[in-house]
Short mmCIF file of N, CA and C in Angstrom, two decimals:
data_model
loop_
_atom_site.label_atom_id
_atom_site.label_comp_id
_atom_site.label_asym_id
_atom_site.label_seq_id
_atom_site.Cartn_x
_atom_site.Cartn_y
_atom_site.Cartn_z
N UNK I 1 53.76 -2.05 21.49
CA UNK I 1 53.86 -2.52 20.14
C UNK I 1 55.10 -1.95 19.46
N UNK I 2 55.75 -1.00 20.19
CA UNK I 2 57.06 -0.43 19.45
C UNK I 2 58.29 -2.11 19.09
N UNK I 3 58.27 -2.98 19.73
CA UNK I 3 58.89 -4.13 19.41
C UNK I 3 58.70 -4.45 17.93
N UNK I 4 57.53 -4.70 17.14
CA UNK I 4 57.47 -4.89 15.78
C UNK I 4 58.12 -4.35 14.83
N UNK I 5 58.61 -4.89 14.17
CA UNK I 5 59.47 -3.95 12.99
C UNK I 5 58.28 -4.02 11.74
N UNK I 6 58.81 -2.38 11.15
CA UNK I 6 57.82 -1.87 10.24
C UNK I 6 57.59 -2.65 9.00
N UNK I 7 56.57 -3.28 8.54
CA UNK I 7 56.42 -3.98 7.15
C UNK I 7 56.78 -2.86 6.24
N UNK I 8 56.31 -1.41 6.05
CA UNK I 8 56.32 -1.03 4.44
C UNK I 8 57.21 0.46 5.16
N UNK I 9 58.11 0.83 4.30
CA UNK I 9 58.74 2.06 4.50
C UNK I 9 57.83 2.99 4.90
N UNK I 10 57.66 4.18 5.49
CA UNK I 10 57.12 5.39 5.32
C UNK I 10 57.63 5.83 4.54
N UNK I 11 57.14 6.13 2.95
CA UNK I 11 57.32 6.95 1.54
C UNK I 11 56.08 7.98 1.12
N UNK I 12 56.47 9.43 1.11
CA UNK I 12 55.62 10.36 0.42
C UNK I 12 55.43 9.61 -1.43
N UNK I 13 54.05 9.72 -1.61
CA UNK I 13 54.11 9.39 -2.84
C UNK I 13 54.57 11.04 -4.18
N UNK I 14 55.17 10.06 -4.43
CA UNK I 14 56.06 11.12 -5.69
C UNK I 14 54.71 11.34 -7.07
N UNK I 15 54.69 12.36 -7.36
CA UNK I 15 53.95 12.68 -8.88
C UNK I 15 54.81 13.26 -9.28
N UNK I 16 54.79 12.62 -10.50
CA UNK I 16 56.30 13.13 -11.63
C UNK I 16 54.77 13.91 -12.57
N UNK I 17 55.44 15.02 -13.49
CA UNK I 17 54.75 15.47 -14.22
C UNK I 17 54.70 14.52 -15.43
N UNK I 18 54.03 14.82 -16.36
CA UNK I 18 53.41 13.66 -17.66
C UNK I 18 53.67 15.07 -18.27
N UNK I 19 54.48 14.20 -19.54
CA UNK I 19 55.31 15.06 -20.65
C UNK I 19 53.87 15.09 -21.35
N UNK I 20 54.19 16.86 -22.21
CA UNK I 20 52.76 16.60 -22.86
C UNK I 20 53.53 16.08 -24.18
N UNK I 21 52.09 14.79 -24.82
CA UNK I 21 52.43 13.91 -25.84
C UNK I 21 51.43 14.38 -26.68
N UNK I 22 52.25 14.86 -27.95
CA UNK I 22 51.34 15.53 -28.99
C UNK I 22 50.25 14.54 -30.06
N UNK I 23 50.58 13.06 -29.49
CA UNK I 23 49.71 12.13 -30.41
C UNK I 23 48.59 11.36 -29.51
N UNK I 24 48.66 12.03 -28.39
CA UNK I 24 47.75 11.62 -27.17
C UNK I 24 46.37 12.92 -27.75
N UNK I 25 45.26 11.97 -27.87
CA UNK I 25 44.11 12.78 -28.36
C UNK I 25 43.56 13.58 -26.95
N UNK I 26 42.75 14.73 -27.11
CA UNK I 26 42.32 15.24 -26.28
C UNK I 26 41.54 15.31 -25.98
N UNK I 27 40.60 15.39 -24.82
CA UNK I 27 38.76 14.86 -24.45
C UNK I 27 38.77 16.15 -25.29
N UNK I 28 37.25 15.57 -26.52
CA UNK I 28 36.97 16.50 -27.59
C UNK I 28 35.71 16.17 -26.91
N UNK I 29 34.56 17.28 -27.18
CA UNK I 29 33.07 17.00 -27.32
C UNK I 29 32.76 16.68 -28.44
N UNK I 30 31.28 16.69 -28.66
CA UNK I 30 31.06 16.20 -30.04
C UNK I 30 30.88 17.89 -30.46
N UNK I 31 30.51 17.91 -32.35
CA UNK I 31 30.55 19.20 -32.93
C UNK I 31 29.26 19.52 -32.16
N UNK I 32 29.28 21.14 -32.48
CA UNK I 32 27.54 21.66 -31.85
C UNK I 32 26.61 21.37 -32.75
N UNK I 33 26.66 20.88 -34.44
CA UNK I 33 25.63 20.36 -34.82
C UNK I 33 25.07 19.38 -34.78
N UNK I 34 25.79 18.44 -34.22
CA UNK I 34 25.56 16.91 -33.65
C UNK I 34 24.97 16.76 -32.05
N UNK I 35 25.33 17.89 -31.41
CA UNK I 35 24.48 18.09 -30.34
C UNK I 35 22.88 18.54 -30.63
N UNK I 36 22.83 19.36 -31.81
CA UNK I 36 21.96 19.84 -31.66
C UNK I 36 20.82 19.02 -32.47
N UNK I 37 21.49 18.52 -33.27
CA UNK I 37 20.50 17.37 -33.88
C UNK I 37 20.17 16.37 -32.82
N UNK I 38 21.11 15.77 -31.99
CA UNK I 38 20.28 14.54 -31.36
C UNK I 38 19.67 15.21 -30.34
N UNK I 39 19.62 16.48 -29.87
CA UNK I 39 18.41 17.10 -28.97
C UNK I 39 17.31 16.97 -29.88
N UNK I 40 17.41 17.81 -30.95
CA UNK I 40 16.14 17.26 -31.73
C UNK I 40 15.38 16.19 -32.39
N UNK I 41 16.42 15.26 -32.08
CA UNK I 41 15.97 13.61 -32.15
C UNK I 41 15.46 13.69 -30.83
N UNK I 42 15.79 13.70 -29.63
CA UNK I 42 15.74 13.36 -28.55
C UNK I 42 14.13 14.22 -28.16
N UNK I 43 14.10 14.97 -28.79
CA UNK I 43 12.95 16.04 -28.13
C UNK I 43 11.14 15.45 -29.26
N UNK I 44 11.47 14.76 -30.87
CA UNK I 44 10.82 14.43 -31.51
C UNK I 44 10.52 13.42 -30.62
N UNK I 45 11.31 12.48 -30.20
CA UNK I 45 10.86 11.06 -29.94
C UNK I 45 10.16 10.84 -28.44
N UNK I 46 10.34 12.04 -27.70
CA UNK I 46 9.78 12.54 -26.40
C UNK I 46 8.34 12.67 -26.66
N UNK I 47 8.53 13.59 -27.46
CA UNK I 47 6.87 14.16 -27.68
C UNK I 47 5.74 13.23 -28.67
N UNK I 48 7.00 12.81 -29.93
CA UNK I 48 5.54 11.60 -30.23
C UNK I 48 5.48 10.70 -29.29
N UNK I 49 6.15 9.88 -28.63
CA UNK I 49 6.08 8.18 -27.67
C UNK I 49 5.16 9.33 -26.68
N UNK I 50 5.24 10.45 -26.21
CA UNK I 50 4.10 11.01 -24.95
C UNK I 50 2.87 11.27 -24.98
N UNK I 51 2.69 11.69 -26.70
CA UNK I 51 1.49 11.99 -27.20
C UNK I 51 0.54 10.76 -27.32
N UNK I 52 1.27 9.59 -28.08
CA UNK I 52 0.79 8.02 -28.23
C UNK I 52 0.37 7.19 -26.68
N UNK I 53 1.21 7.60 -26.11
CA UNK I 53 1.37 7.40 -24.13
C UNK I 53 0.01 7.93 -23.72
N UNK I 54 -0.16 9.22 -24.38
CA UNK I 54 -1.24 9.89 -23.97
C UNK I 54 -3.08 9.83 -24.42
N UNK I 55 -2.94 9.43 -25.80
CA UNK I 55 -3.75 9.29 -26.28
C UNK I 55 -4.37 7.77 -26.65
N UNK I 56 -3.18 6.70 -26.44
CA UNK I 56 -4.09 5.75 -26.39
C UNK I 56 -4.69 5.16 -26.00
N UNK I 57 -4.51 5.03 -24.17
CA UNK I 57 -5.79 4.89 -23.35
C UNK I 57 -7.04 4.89 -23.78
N UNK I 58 -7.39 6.27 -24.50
CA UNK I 58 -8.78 6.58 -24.68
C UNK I 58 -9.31 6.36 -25.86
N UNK I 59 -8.53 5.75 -26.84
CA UNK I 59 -8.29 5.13 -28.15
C UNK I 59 -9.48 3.77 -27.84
N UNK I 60 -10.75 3.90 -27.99
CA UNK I 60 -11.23 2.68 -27.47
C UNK I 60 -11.17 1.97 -28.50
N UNK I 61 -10.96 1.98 -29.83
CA UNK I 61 -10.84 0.99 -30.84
C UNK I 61 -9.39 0.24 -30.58
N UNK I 62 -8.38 0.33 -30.38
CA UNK I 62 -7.60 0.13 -30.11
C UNK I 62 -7.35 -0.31 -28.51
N UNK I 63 -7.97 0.19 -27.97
CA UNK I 63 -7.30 -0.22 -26.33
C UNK I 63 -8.86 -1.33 -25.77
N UNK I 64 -9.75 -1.29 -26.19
CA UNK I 64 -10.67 -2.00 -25.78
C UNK I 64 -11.26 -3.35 -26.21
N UNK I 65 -10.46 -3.49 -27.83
CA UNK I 65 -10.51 -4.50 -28.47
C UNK I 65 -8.91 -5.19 -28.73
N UNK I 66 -8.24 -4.79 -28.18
CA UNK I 66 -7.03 -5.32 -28.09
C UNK I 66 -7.08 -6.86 -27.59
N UNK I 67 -6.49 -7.68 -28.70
CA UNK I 67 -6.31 -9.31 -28.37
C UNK I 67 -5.27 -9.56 -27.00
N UNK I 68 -4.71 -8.66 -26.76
CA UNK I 68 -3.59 -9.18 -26.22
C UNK I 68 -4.18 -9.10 -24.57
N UNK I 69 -4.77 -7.80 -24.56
CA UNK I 69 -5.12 -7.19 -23.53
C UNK I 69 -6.71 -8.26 -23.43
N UNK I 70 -7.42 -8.35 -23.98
CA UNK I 70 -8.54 -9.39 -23.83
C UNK I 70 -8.41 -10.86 -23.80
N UNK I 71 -7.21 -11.58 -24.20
CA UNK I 71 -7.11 -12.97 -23.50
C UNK I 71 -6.71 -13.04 -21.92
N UNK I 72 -5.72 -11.95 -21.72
CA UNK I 72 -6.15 -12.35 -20.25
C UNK I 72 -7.35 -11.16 -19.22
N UNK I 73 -7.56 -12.03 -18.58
CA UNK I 73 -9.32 -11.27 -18.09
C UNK I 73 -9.15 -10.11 -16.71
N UNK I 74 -7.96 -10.89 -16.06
CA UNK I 74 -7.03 -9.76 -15.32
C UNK I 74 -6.30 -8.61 -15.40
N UNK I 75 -6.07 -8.67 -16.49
CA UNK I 75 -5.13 -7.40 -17.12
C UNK I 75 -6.28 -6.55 -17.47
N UNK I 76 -7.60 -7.12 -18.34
CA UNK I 76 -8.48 -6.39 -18.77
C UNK I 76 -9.17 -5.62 -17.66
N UNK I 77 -9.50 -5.78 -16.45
CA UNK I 77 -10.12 -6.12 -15.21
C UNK I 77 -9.51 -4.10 -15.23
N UNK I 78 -7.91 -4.60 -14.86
CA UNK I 78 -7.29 -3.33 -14.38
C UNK I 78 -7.08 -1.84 -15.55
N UNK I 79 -6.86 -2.61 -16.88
CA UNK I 79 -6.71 -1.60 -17.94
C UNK I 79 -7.87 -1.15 -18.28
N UNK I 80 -9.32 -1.58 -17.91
CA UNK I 80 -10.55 -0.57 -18.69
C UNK I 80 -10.58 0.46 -17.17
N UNK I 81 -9.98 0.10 -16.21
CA UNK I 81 -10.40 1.11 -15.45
C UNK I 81 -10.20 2.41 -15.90
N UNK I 82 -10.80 3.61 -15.19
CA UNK I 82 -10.64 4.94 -15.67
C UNK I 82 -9.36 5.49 -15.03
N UNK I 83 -8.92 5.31 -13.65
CA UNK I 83 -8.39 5.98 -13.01
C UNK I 83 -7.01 4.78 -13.54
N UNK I 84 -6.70 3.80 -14.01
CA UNK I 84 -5.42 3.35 -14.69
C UNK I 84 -5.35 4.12 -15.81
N UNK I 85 -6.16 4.11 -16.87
CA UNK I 85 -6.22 4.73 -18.22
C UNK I 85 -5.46 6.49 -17.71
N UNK I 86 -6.07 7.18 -16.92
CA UNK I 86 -5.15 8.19 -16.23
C UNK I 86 -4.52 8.35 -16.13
N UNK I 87 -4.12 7.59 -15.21
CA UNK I 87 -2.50 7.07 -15.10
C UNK I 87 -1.50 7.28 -15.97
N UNK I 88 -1.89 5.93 -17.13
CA UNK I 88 -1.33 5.87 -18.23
C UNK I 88 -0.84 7.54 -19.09
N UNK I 89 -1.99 7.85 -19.10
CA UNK I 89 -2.35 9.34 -19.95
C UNK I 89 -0.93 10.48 -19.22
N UNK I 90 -0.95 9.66 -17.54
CA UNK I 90 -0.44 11.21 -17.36
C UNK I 90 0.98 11.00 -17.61
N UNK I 91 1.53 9.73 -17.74
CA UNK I 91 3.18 9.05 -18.14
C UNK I 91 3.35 9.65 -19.76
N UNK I 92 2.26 9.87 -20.11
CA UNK I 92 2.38 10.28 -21.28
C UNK I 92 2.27 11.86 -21.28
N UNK I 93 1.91 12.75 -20.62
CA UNK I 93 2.08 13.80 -20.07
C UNK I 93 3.41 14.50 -19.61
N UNK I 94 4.01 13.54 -18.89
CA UNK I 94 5.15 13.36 -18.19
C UNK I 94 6.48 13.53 -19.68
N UNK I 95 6.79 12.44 -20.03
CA UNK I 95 6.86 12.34 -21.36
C UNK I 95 7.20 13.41 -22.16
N UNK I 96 5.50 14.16 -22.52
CA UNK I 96 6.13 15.50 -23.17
C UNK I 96 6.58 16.27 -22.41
N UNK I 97 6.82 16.37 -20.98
CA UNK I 97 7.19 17.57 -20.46
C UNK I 97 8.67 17.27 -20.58
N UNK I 98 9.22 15.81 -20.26
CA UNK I 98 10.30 15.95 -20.33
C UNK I 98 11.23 16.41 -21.72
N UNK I 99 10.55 16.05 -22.93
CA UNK I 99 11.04 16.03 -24.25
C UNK I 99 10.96 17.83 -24.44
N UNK I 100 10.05 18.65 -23.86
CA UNK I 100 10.63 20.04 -23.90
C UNK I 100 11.30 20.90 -22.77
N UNK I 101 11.22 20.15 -21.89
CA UNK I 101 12.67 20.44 -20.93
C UNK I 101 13.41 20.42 -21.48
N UNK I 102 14.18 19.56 -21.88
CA UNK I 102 15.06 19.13 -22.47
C UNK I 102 15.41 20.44 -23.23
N UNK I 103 14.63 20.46 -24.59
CA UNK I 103 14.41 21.75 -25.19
C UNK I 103 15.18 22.90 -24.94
N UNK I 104 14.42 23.54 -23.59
CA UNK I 104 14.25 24.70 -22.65
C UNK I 104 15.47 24.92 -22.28
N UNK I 105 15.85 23.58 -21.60
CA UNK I 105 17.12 23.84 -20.98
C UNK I 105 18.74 23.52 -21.49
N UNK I 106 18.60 23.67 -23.04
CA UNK I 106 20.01 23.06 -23.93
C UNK I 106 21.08 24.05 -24.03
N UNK I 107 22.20 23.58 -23.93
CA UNK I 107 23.16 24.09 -24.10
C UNK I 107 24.60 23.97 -24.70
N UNK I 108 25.12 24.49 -25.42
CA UNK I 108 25.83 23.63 -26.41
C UNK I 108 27.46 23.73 -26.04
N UNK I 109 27.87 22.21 -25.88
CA UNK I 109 29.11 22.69 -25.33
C UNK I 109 30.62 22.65 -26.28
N UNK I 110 31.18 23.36 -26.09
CA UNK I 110 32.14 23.60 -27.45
C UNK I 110 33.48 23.33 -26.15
N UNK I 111 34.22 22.87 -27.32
CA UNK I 111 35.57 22.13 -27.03
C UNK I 111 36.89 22.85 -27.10
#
């Protein structure tokens, strides 16, 4: 195959340095009180949606007379079970654990 002549030069690729440009913004984080607020958004909305996750299964006014859940007869079939209602309960379990992980494990990063 030495007969073929070469399509593309052999060229080392060149990196030129990049002038620093003083109107070029710089990866900023956000402030640490804006971190720390949407953890605490983030950690409120964990724990109520886990608690509601958790408790309405067993909510029988609500989960047993539900229209939505009683027109169809299949859905009802699987949602009065105990061991779905469980289920449910433990996503809601899940839920809060994650919303105080979260918590537990924050850290605030400064720029």
């Amino acid at each position: 195959m030495s007969g073929q002549p070469q399509l593309f030069q052999p060229t080392e690729p060149t990196v030129e340095p990049r002038p620093v440009n003083e109107s070029e913004p710089a990866k900023r984080t956000a402030p640490v009180w804006l971190q720390r607020l949407s953890l605490f958004v983030l950690v409120l909305f964990c724990v109520y949606l886990g608690v509601l996750v958790m408790v309405l299964p067993w909510w029988t006014r609500i989960w047993d007379r539900n229209a939505f859940i009683l027109a169809r007869p299949w859905l009802a079939a699987v949602l009065h079970n105990g061991a779905v209602r469980g289920m449910i309960s433990g996503l809601g379990l899940l839920d809060i654990w994650i919303g105080i992980s979260e918590a537990v494990h924050y850290r605030d990063y400064r720029g």
